[in-house]
Short mmCIF file of C-alpha atoms in Angstrom, two decimals:
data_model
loop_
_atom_site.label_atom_id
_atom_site.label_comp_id
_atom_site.label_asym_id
_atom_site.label_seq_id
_atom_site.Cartn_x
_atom_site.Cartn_y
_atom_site.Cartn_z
CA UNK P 1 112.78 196.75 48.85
CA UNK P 2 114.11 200.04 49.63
CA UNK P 3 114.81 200.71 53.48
CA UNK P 4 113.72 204.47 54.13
CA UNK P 5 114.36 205.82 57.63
CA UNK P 6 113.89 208.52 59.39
CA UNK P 7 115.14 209.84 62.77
CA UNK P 8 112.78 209.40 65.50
CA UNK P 9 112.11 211.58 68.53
CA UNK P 10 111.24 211.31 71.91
CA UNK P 11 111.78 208.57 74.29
CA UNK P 12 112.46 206.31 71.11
CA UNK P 13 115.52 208.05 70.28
CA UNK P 14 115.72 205.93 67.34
CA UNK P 15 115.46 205.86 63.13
CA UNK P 16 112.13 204.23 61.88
CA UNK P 17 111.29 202.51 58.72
CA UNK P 18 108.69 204.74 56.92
CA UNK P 19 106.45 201.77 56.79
CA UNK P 20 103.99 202.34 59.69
CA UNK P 21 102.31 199.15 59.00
CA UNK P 22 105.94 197.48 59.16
CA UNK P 23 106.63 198.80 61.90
CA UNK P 24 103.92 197.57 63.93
CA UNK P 25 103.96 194.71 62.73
CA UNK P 26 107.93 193.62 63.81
CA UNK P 27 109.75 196.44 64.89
CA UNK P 28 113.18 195.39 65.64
CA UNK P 29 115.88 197.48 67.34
CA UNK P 30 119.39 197.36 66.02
CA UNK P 31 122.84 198.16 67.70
CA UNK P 32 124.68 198.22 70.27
CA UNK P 33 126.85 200.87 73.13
CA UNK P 34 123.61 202.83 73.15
CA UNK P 35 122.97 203.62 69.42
CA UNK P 36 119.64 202.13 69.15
CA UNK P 37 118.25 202.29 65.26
CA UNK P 38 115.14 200.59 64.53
CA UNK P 39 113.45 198.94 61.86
CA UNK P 40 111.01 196.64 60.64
CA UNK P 41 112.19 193.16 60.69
CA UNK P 42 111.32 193.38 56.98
CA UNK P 43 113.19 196.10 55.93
CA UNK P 44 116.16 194.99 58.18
CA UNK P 45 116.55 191.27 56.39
CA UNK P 46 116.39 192.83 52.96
CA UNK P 47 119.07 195.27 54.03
CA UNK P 48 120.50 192.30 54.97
CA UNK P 49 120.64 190.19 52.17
CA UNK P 50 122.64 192.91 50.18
CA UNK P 51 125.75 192.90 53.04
CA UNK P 52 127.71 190.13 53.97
CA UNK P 53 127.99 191.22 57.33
CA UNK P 54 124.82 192.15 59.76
CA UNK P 55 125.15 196.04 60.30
CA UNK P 56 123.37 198.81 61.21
CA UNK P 57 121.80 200.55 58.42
CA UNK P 58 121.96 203.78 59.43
CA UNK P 59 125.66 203.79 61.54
CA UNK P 60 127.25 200.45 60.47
CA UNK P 61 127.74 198.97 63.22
CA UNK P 62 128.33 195.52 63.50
CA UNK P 63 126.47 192.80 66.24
CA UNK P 64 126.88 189.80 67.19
CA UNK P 65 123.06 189.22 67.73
CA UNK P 66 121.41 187.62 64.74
CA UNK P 67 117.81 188.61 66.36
CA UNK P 68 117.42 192.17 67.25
CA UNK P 69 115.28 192.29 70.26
CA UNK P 70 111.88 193.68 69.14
CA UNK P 71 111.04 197.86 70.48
CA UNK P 72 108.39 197.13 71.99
CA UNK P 73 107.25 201.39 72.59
CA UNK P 74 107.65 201.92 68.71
CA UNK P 75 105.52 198.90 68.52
CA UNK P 76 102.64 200.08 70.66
CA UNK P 77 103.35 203.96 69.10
CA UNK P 78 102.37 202.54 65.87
CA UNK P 79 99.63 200.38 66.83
CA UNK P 80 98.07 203.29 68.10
CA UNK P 81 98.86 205.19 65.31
CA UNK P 82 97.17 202.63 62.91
CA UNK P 83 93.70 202.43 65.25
CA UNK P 84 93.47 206.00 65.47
CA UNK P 85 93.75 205.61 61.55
CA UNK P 86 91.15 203.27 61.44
CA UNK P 87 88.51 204.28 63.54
CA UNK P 88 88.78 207.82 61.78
CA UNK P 89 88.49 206.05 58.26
CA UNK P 90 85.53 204.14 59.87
CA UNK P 91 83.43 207.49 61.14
CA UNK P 92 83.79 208.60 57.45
CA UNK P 93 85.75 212.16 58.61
CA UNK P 94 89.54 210.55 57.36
CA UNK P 95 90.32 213.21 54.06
CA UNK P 96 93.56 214.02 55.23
CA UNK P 97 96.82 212.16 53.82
CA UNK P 98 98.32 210.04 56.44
CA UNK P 99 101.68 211.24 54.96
CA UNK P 100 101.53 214.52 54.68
CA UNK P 101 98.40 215.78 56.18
CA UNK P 102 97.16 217.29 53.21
CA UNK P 103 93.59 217.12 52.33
CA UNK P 104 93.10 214.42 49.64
CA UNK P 105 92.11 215.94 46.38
CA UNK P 106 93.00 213.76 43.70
CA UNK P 107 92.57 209.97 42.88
CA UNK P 108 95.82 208.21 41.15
CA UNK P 109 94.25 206.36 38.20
CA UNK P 110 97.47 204.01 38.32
CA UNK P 111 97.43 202.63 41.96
CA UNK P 112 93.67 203.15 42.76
CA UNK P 113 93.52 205.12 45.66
CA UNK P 114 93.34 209.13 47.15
CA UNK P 115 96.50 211.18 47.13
CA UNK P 116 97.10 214.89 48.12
CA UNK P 117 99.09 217.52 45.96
CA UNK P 118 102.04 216.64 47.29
CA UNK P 119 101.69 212.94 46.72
CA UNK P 120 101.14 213.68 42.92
CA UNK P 121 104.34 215.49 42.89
CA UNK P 122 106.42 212.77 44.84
CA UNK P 123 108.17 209.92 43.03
CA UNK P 124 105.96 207.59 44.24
CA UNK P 125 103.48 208.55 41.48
CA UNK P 126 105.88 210.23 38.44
CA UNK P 127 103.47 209.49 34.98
CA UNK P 128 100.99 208.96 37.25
CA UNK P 129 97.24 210.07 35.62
CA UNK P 130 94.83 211.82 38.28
CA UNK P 131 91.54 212.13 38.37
CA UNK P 132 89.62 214.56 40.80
CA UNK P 133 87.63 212.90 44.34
CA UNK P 134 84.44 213.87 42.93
CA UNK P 135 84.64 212.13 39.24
CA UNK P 136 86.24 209.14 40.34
CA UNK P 137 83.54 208.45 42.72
CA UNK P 138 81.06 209.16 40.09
CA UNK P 139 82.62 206.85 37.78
CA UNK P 140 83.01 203.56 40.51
CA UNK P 141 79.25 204.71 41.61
CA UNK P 142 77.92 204.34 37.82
CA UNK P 143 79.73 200.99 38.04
CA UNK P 144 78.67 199.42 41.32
CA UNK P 145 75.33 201.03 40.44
CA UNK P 146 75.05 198.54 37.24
CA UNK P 147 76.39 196.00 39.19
CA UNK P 148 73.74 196.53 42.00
CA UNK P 149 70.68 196.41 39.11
CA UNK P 150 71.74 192.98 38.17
CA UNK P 151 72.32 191.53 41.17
CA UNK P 152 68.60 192.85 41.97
CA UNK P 153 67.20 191.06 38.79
CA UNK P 154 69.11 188.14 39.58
CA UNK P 155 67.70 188.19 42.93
CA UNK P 156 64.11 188.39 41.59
CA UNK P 157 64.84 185.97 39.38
CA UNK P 158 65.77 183.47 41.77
CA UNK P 159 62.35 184.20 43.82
CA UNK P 160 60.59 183.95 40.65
CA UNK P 161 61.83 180.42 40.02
CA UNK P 162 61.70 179.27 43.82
CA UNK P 163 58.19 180.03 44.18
CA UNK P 164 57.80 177.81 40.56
CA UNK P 165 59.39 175.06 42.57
CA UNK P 166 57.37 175.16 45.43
CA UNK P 167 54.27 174.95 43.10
CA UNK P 168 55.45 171.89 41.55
CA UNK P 169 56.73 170.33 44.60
CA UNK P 170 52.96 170.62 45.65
CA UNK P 171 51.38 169.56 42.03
CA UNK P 172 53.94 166.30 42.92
CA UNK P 173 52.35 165.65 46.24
CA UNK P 174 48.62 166.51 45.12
CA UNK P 175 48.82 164.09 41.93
CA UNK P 176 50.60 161.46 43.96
CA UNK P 177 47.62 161.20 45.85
CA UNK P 178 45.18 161.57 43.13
CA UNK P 179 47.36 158.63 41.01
CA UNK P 180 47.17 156.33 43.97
CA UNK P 181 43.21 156.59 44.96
CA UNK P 182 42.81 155.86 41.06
CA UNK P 183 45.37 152.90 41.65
CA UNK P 184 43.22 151.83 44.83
CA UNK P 185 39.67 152.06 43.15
CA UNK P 186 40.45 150.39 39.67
CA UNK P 187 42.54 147.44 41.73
CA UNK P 188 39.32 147.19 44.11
CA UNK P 189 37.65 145.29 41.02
CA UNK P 190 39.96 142.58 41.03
CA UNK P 191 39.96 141.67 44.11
CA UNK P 192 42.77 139.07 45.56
CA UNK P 193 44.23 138.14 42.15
CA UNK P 194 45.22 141.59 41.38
CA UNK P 195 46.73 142.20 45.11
CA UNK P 196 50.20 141.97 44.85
CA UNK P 197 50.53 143.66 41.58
CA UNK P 198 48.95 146.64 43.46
CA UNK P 199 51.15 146.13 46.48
CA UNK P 200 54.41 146.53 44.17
CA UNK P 201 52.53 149.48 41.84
CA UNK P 202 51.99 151.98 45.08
CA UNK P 203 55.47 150.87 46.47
CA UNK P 204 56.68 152.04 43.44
CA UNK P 205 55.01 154.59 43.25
CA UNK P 206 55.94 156.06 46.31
CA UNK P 207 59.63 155.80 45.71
CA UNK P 208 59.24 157.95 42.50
CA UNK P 209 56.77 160.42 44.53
CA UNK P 210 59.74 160.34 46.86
CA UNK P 211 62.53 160.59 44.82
CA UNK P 212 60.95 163.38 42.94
CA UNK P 213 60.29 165.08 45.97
CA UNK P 214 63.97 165.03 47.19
CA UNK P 215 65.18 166.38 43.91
CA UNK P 216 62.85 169.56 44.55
CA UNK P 217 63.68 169.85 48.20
CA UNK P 218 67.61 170.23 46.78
CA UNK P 219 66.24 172.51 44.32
CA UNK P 220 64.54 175.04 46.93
CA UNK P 221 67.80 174.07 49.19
CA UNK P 222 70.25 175.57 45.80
CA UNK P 223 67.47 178.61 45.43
CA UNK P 224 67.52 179.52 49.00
CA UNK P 225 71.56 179.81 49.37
CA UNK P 226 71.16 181.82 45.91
CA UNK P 227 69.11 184.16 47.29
CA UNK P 228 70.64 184.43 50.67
CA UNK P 229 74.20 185.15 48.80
CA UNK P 230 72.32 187.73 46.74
CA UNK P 231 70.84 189.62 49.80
CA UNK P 232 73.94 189.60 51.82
CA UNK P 233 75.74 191.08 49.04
CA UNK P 234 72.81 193.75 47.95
CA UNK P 235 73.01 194.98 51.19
CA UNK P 236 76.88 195.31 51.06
CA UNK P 237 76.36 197.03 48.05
CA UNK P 238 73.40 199.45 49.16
CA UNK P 239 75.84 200.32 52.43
CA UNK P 240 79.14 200.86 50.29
CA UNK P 241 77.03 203.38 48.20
CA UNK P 242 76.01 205.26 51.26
CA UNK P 243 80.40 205.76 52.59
CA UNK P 244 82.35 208.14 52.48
CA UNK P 245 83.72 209.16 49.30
CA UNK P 246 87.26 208.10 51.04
CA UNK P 247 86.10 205.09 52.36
CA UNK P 248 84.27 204.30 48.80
CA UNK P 249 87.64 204.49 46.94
CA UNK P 250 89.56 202.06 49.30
CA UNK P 251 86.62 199.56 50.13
CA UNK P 252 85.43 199.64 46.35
CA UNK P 253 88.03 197.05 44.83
CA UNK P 254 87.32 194.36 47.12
CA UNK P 255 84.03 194.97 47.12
CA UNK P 256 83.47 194.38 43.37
CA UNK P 257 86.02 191.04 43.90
CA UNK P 258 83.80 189.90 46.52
CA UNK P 259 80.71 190.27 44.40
CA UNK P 260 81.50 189.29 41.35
CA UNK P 261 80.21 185.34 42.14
CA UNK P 262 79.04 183.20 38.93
CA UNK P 263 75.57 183.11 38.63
CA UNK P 264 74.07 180.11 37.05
CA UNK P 265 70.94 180.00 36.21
CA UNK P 266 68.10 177.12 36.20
CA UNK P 267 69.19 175.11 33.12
CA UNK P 268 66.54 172.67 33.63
CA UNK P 269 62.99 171.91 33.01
CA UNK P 270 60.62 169.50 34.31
CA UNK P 271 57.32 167.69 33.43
CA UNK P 272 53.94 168.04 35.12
CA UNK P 273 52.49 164.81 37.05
CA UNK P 274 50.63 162.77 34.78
CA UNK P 275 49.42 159.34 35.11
CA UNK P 276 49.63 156.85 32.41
CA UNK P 277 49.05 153.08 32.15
CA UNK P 278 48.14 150.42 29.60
CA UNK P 279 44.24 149.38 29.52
CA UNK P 280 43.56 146.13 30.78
CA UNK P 281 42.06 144.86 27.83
CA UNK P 282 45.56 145.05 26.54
CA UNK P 283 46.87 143.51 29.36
CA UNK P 284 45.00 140.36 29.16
CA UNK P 285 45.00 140.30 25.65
CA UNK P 286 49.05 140.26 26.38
CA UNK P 287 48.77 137.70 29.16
CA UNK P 288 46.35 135.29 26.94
CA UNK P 289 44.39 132.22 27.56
CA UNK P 290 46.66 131.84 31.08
CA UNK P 291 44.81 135.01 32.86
CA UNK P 292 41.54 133.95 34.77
CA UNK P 293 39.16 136.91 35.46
CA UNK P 294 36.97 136.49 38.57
CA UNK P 295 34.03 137.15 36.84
CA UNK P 296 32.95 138.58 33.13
CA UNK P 297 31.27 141.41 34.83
CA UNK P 298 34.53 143.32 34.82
CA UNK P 299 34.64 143.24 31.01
CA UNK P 300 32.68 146.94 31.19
CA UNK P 301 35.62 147.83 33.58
CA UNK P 302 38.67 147.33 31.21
CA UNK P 303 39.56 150.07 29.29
CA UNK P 304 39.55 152.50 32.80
CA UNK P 305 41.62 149.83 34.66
CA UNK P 306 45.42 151.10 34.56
CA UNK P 307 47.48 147.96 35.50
CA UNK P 308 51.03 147.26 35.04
CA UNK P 309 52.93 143.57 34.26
CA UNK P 310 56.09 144.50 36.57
CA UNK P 311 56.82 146.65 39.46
CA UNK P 312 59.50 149.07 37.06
CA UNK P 313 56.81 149.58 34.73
CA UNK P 314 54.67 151.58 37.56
CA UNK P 315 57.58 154.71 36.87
CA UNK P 316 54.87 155.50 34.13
CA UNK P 317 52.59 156.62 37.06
CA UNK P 318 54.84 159.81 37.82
CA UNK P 319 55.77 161.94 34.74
CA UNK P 320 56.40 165.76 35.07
CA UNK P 321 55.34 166.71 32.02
CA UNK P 322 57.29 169.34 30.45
CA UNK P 323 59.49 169.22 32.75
CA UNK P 324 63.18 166.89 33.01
CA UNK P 325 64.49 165.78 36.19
#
């Protein structure tokens, strides 16, 4: 680091580094019978590091004191300095270069920010490509711009695919109930010998309802914090377009850092309720001379009867068809 300073004025009577941000941060003052020279504590330690004794940059000096006592009035000088810098870059009227007051004309391609004529000229920016205010700002706007469009789609996208969810979330619910009251009637017709079977189908069958239902409720939970991250950052967007063309420049790199958040998009599909069981017939053809029917009147009752021979074989009762959980 290079340690510029300059001589102060004032009642600081002092040299400064020409870092006002370093400045504020730890301004430390240096010497001693009088000679006061200060510095950011920065600056000061790199000085530092290239000396093998602790001496004034500016008169030599030597000290004893390994920790300059800290200025506290250039402190507060440039603390002011930097909120008066702020709160005119804020009210959009800061076009003037905080080094040398000139009006800021040109945008340095190189370090991505406004300079005046004189900064162009300075060493700071030698092979430096320029661009004027007005075309940079153009060229960032075109860019946010397309970001801003596909943040939109992605946004309407993710609505699109919530309100799917919701839908099917419902269908769940609705053909639950519609499975079970089938369940109910057809298990009705055979009585007491049929009871526990039908006990262990609806518990089953309200786990899966269940289960299915919590994996949409995370669903909707995913698509709402999608969408909520997508409006927060539209309207960042929408407000950042509206700025000063100043303000634009500065605020436009971390905008488009912030923003730029991987979007993945619903991978998955999922089936439709649908209820499915093997006819009784089959059943008791299965389960043979050792199955006792009440009475042969439910012979005409067979092939609706959906019954299952173990409580995991009731999963067949909730399928989303076309769908994959």
């Amino acid at each position: 680091m290079e340690l510029n300073v300059v001589a102060g004025s004032g009642d600081l009577g002092a040299a400064v580094s020409m870092s006002v941000e370093g400045g504020a941060r730890d301004p430390r003052t240096r010497c001693d019978q009088g000679q006061n020279h200060s510095f950011c504590k920065e600056c000061l330690q790199e000085f530092w590091r290239t000396k093998e004794t602790q001496e004034c940059p500016v008169c030599r000096r030597r000290s004893s004191n390994g920790h300059p006592p800290i200025n506290l009035a250039l402190q507060n000088l440039c603390e002011s300095f930097l909120k008066e810098r702020n709160e005119s870059c804020s009210s959009g009227s800061e076009e003037i270069c905080s080094l040398h007051s000139e009006k800021l004309k040109l945008f340095c391609l190189e370090d991505k920010q406004p300079v005046c004529l004189v900064c162009r000229d300075s060493q700071q920016h030698v092979n430096h490509k320029f661009s004027p205010i007005s075309e940079a700002v153009s060229s960032y706007k075109e860019e946010l711009n397309t970001a801003l469009k596909s943040f939109q789609q992605k946004f309407e996208y993710n609505k699109d695919i919530k309100e799917e969810l919701e839908e099917i979330v419902q269908h769940i619910k609705s053909q639950a109930e519609l499975t079970e009251h089938q369940i109910k009637q057809q298990f009705e017709k055979l009585h007491q010998f049929l009871r526990d079977e039908e006990e262990a189908t609806i518990t089953a069958l309200r786990e899966e309802e269940e289960q299915k239902k919590q994996m949409m409720k995370e669903k909707l939970e995913e698509m709402n914090r999608h969408i909520s991250a997508l409006s927060h950052t539209i309207k960042d967007m929408e407000e950042m377009m509206t700025a000063n063309d100043v303000c634009f420049l500065k605020e436009f790199p971390v905008t488009m850092e912030r923003t730029f958040v991987p979007f993945r998009g619903n991978s998955h599909c999922f089936r439709v309720l649908n209820a499915v069981g093997m006819p009784l017939r089959d059943y008791v053809k299965a389960r043979g001379p050792t199955l006792s029917l009440p009475s042969s009147d439910f012979s005409q009752d067979l092939e609706a009867c959906i019954v299952v021979s173990s409580v995991h074989s009731c999963f067949n009762y909730l399928v989303l068809k076309n769908w994959t959980l």
